[in-house]
Amino acid sequence: MLVRLEYEGRTLHEISLEDVTDEIAIGRSKDCAWQVSGKDPVVSSRHAELFRKGKSLWIRDLQSKNGTFFRGRKIEKRRLKPGDQVGIGNHTLLAEKKTERAAGRAASELRVLTGKSRGHKQPLLPPSLTIGSDPVCGLALLDTLVSKRHAEIGVKEDGSCWIRDLGSKNGTMVNGLPLREDKERLLKNGDRIGIAHLEIEFHDGDSRRSGSQAWLRLGIAAATLGAALALYGAWMMMKPSSETYLNRARSLAALEDFEAARQILESAETARGAATFHAHRQDLRRRISVWENTARQWVAARAALERGDWVESTRRLGALQSERMEAWDWNERGVSERAAAALAKTMLDARLRAVGSLRRDDATVDALKKDRIQVQAMLDSTRTGRPAFLEKLAAELEATDTALEAALKESLALDTALEKLREPFPPYQEIVTTLETIVEHADGAVKRRATQVLEPIQGLARAFGALHAMADLTRAMAFDKLDGAPFALPSPEACAVDIRVSNARGALERIHDQLRAAAAQTAHTHRTVRNLMGGDTSVLPGLDMLENNDTLNKVFACDTLQFEIPRRTRSNPVGEYDRLLGVEEFYMQIRTLPEKMDPTMALGWPFPSLLTRTEETFRKIRELDAFLNEPANRWLLGGRLADEMNRLKGFLGRGDAIVSAMLQEAARRQGRERLIAGGIAMKLAPDPAALTVGETPLVRWLAGEMRTLRETLAEMNNAYRRAAPARQIELRAAMLKTGLPGDPMLRGMWVMQSSSRQ
């Protein structure tokens, strides 16, 4: 069986029962496999679908708006038989019996199934056909994924067609299998060709000829049947068709005789071709109701406008659908009246907004300006050619414009004063003075508004002065006095009279909270810095040690190794190296590079080294400096607090100088002294990752140096185990001069050195 979809005598789609494998959606949507003509508005987006059930082909309605019909009756689904004709809007789906193949061969052809060229048929003529995005190709597919010369189909002398890929970017497929660039493939009837993401179907010439012969025989049979029905058709043509009644009803509606139009539509229900125009009748019946309601409401609205009844005018015009052209297009006069209705509603809306603003005590200058601009725009646009029924409304707008002008002048002074509340630090005393003057001299709504806002703004001015006093305490570093500092705001309800007053109260409340939080954070961080520095912020012991050459030389010499091996339970450092760097601490920090040391390792250390305390002090000073330089806190920097920060930042400058010097020492010195200098620079630098020794990042350089040092110690340790006693003494001394205190490989040597001294 063969099924095809026709519109106005033209075949849009065609398929045989054997070729149906999946559901075939029919509708206006581009997602449908069979897309209908865009000229037919009756078809839904997804109207119906064909599907195969065993050896039968069925059609099913997809809950379409206007229905699917067979012999004038709406159907949900139906098994198709040869001779069936199914109505899908103004399209017709025909089912026919497939005829046997006839001798001879017609030209093969391609049918594009997807993309912008969907439905296009291209005959295949010798010697070949090129497919690509180049317009000169025999089959041009204008798509960015298609190569200029994508594929080629060669037509042989026997009529057979062979396809090959022309080195395309996205490949060529036949029935889902890719073609090799150097291979041809014979095409068979029904083969699906994939060009990038597009799909093309191949129709063999023999199959097409067989189909055409079948149509010829069917045409002969149809001609015979047509002759028999000719007399019947002539009689039917004498009776008016459903379409004729539709046209008559539309003409009556254009004359605004809507009731007569409805009666004519009733006659169309039983006229010839009623099923075909069912959806058209339903649509026209709906539109007549809309037109009649529009005409009735518009007559009432014009009468209300002429007598100056603005409430009734607004209600009537609001009920009209003036924005929808469909509601006014029963004739040309209706279309022109639509513009008049829209103008009247716009004028009424402008008046309503302006009167509302004039009556509100909280109306802003911007709102009054905006309303006046709209009123003046309405007056300017209607000074010429204005309909008579809009004259009273225009006069009302003129009076409203005069009232708006007076209100604007009175409100400007008050609004200018209130706008100053939006400044980060408003001039409260100046604002209070201006408001007191307005209350004394103004009248009407402006006086009422100024009186309402004066008292809460006076309260805000007092609170603003209290905030400045608290800021002065912070600058003087009198943090303990802040808790008793007075601060009171007017209630939120009192400030709700104007959004700017309410926002100003919120801003003062936020500033108060921020000031207290900033003062608490500053006090806490400064106290931490002072504790790290030993209670005196004028001295940083670790920094003093690093700037003392004698002390620093002892550290580079690892003087701790000259004493007995220190115990982990010690409370005092052993030597300057231990005091500044910490035996266990410094070794583990360098040993774990390039990874960061696990903080839990520090739990077993006897005391933090001065280097670590200095590093932590630097970190806290930088933290405090960054906090006080945030935009919200910068205004607190002054007085004693500013002097203290300048002194603390002086330590940072000394630290930067030491970092620079230690980097030079790391590059100049040898052995463990390089590690000590580089480790000090790493600990004191604000960003160790930015430091380098030569061209090597400092952290990676330290890790490499530590690895080299330990390899040297390991070799010496292995030699020690094999050496004679005298040689062992030499090796032990050499290891103690090479390794870092805290290295497990040095521990045994250190113990033996301590024992030999005893």
Coordinates of N, CA and C in Angstrom, one line a residue, residues 319-398:
A319 N -12.3 47.0 29.4 CA -12.9 45.7 28.9 C -12.6 45.5 27.5
L320 N -12.2 46.5 26.7 CA -11.9 46.3 25.3 C -10.5 45.7 25.1
Q321 N -10.4 44.9 24.1 CA -9.1 44.3 23.8 C -8.4 45.1 22.7
S322 N -8.1 46.4 23.0 CA -7.7 47.3 22.0 C -6.3 46.9 21.4
E323 N -5.5 46.1 22.2 CA -4.2 45.8 21.7 C -4.3 44.6 20.6
R324 N -5.4 44.0 20.6 CA -5.5 42.8 19.6 C -6.2 43.3 18.3
M325 N -5.5 43.3 17.2 CA -6.1 43.6 15.9 C -7.3 42.8 15.6
E326 N -7.3 41.5 16.0 CA -8.3 40.5 15.7 C -9.7 41.0 16.2
A327 N -9.7 41.7 17.3 CA -10.9 42.2 18.0 C -11.6 43.3 17.2
W328 N -10.9 43.9 16.2 CA -11.4 45.1 15.6 C -11.5 45.0 14.0
D329 N -11.1 43.9 13.5 CA -11.0 43.8 12.0 C -12.2 43.3 11.3
W330 N -13.4 43.6 11.8 CA -14.6 43.2 11.0 C -14.8 44.0 9.8
N331 N -14.2 45.3 9.8 CA -14.2 46.1 8.6 C -13.1 47.2 8.7
E332 N -12.9 48.0 7.7 CA -11.9 49.0 7.8 C -12.2 50.1 8.9
R333 N -13.4 50.4 9.1 CA -13.8 51.4 10.1 C -13.4 50.9 11.5
G334 N -13.6 49.6 11.7 CA -13.3 49.0 13.0 C -11.8 49.1 13.3
V335 N -11.0 48.9 12.2 CA -9.6 49.0 12.4 C -9.1 50.4 12.8
S336 N -9.8 51.5 12.1 CA -9.4 52.8 12.5 C -9.9 53.2 13.9
E337 N -11.1 52.7 14.3 CA -11.6 53.0 15.6 C -10.7 52.4 16.7
R338 N -10.0 51.3 16.4 CA -9.1 50.7 17.3 C -8.0 51.7 17.8
A339 N -7.5 52.5 16.8 CA -6.5 53.5 17.2 C -7.1 54.6 18.1
A340 N -8.3 55.0 17.8 CA -9.0 56.0 18.6 C -9.2 55.5 20.1
A341 N -9.6 54.2 20.2 CA -9.8 53.6 21.5 C -8.5 53.5 22.3
A342 N -7.4 53.2 21.6 CA -6.1 53.1 22.2 C -5.7 54.4 22.7
L343 N -5.9 55.5 21.9 CA -5.5 56.8 22.3 C -6.3 57.3 23.5
A344 N -7.6 57.0 23.5 CA -8.5 57.4 24.7 C -8.0 56.8 25.9
K345 N -7.7 55.5 25.9 CA -7.2 54.8 27.1 C -5.9 55.3 27.5
T346 N -5.0 55.6 26.6 CA -3.7 56.2 27.0 C -3.9 57.6 27.7
M347 N -4.8 58.4 27.2 CA -5.0 59.7 27.8 C -5.6 59.6 29.2
L348 N -6.6 58.6 29.3 CA -7.2 58.4 30.6 C -6.1 57.9 31.6
D349 N -5.3 57.0 31.2 CA -4.2 56.4 32.1 C -3.3 57.5 32.5
A350 N -2.9 58.4 31.6 CA -2.0 59.5 32.0 C -2.6 60.5 33.0
R351 N -3.9 60.8 32.8 CA -4.7 61.6 33.8 C -4.7 60.9 35.1
L352 N -5.1 59.6 35.1 CA -5.2 58.9 36.4 C -3.9 58.8 37.2
R353 N -2.8 58.6 36.5 CA -1.5 58.6 37.2 C -1.2 59.9 37.8
A354 N -1.4 61.0 37.0 CA -1.1 62.3 37.4 C -1.9 62.8 38.7
V355 N -3.2 62.5 38.6 CA -4.1 62.9 39.7 C -3.7 62.1 41.0
G356 N -3.3 60.8 40.8 CA -2.9 60.0 42.0 C -1.6 60.6 42.6
S357 N -0.7 61.0 41.8 CA 0.6 61.6 42.3 C 0.3 62.9 43.0
L358 N -0.6 63.8 42.5 CA -0.9 65.0 43.1 C -1.6 64.9 44.5
R359 N -2.3 63.7 44.7 CA -2.9 63.5 46.0 C -2.0 62.8 47.0
R360 N -0.9 62.3 46.6 CA 0.0 61.6 47.5 C 1.0 62.6 48.1
D361 N 1.1 62.5 49.5 CA 2.1 63.3 50.2 C 3.5 62.8 49.9
D362 N 3.7 61.5 49.5 CA 5.0 60.9 49.3 C 5.4 60.9 47.9
A363 N 4.7 61.7 47.0 CA 5.1 61.7 45.6 C 6.4 62.4 45.4
T364 N 7.3 61.8 44.7 CA 8.7 62.4 44.5 C 8.7 63.4 43.3
V365 N 9.7 64.2 43.3 CA 9.8 65.2 42.1 C 10.0 64.4 40.8
D366 N 10.7 63.3 40.8 CA 10.9 62.5 39.6 C 9.5 62.0 39.1
A367 N 8.7 61.5 40.1 CA 7.4 61.0 39.7 C 6.5 62.1 39.1
L368 N 6.5 63.3 39.7 CA 5.7 64.4 39.2 C 6.2 64.8 37.8
K369 N 7.5 64.9 37.6 CA 8.1 65.2 36.3 C 7.7 64.2 35.3
K370 N 7.8 62.9 35.6 CA 7.4 61.9 34.7 C 5.9 62.0 34.3
D371 N 5.1 62.2 35.3 CA 3.6 62.3 35.0 C 3.3 63.5 34.1
R372 N 4.1 64.7 34.4 CA 3.8 65.9 33.5 C 4.3 65.7 32.1
I373 N 5.4 65.0 31.9 CA 5.9 64.7 30.6 C 4.9 63.9 29.8
Q374 N 4.3 62.9 30.5 CA 3.3 62.0 29.8 C 2.0 62.8 29.5
V375 N 1.6 63.7 30.4 CA 0.4 64.5 30.1 C 0.6 65.5 29.0
Q376 N 1.8 66.1 29.0 CA 2.1 67.1 27.9 C 2.3 66.3 26.5
A377 N 2.8 65.1 26.6 CA 3.0 64.3 25.3 C 1.6 64.0 24.8
M378 N 0.6 63.7 25.7 CA -0.7 63.4 25.2 C -1.4 64.6 24.6
L379 N -1.2 65.8 25.2 CA -1.8 67.0 24.7 C -1.2 67.4 23.4
D380 N 0.2 67.3 23.3 CA 0.8 67.6 22.0 C 0.4 66.7 20.8
S381 N 0.2 65.5 21.1 CA -0.2 64.5 20.1 C -1.6 64.6 19.6
T382 N -2.5 65.4 20.4 CA -3.9 65.4 20.0 C -4.4 66.8 19.8
R383 N -3.5 67.8 19.5 CA -3.9 69.2 19.3 C -4.6 69.3 18.0
T384 N -4.2 68.5 17.0 CA -4.9 68.5 15.6 C -5.5 67.2 15.3
G385 N -6.7 67.2 14.7 CA -7.3 66.0 14.3 C -7.9 65.2 15.4
R386 N -8.2 65.9 16.5 CA -8.7 65.1 17.7 C -10.2 64.9 17.5
P387 N -10.7 63.6 17.8 CA -12.1 63.3 17.7 C -12.9 64.2 18.7
A388 N -14.2 64.5 18.3 CA -15.0 65.3 19.2 C -15.2 64.7 20.6
F389 N -15.3 63.4 20.6 CA -15.6 62.8 21.9 C -14.4 62.8 22.9
L390 N -13.2 63.3 22.4 CA -12.1 63.4 23.3 C -11.8 64.9 23.8
E391 N -12.7 65.8 23.4 CA -12.5 67.2 23.8 C -12.5 67.4 25.3
K392 N -13.5 66.9 26.0 CA -13.6 67.1 27.4 C -12.4 66.5 28.1
L393 N -11.9 65.3 27.6 CA -10.8 64.6 28.2 C -9.5 65.5 28.0
A394 N -9.4 66.1 26.8 CA -8.2 67.0 26.6 C -8.2 68.2 27.5
A395 N -9.4 68.8 27.8 CA -9.5 69.9 28.7 C -9.1 69.5 30.1
E396 N -9.6 68.3 30.5 CA -9.2 67.8 31.8 C -7.7 67.6 31.9
L397 N -7.0 67.2 30.9 CA -5.6 67.0 30.9 C -4.9 68.4 31.0
E398 N -5.4 69.5 30.4 CA -4.8 70.8 30.5 C -4.9 71.3 31.9

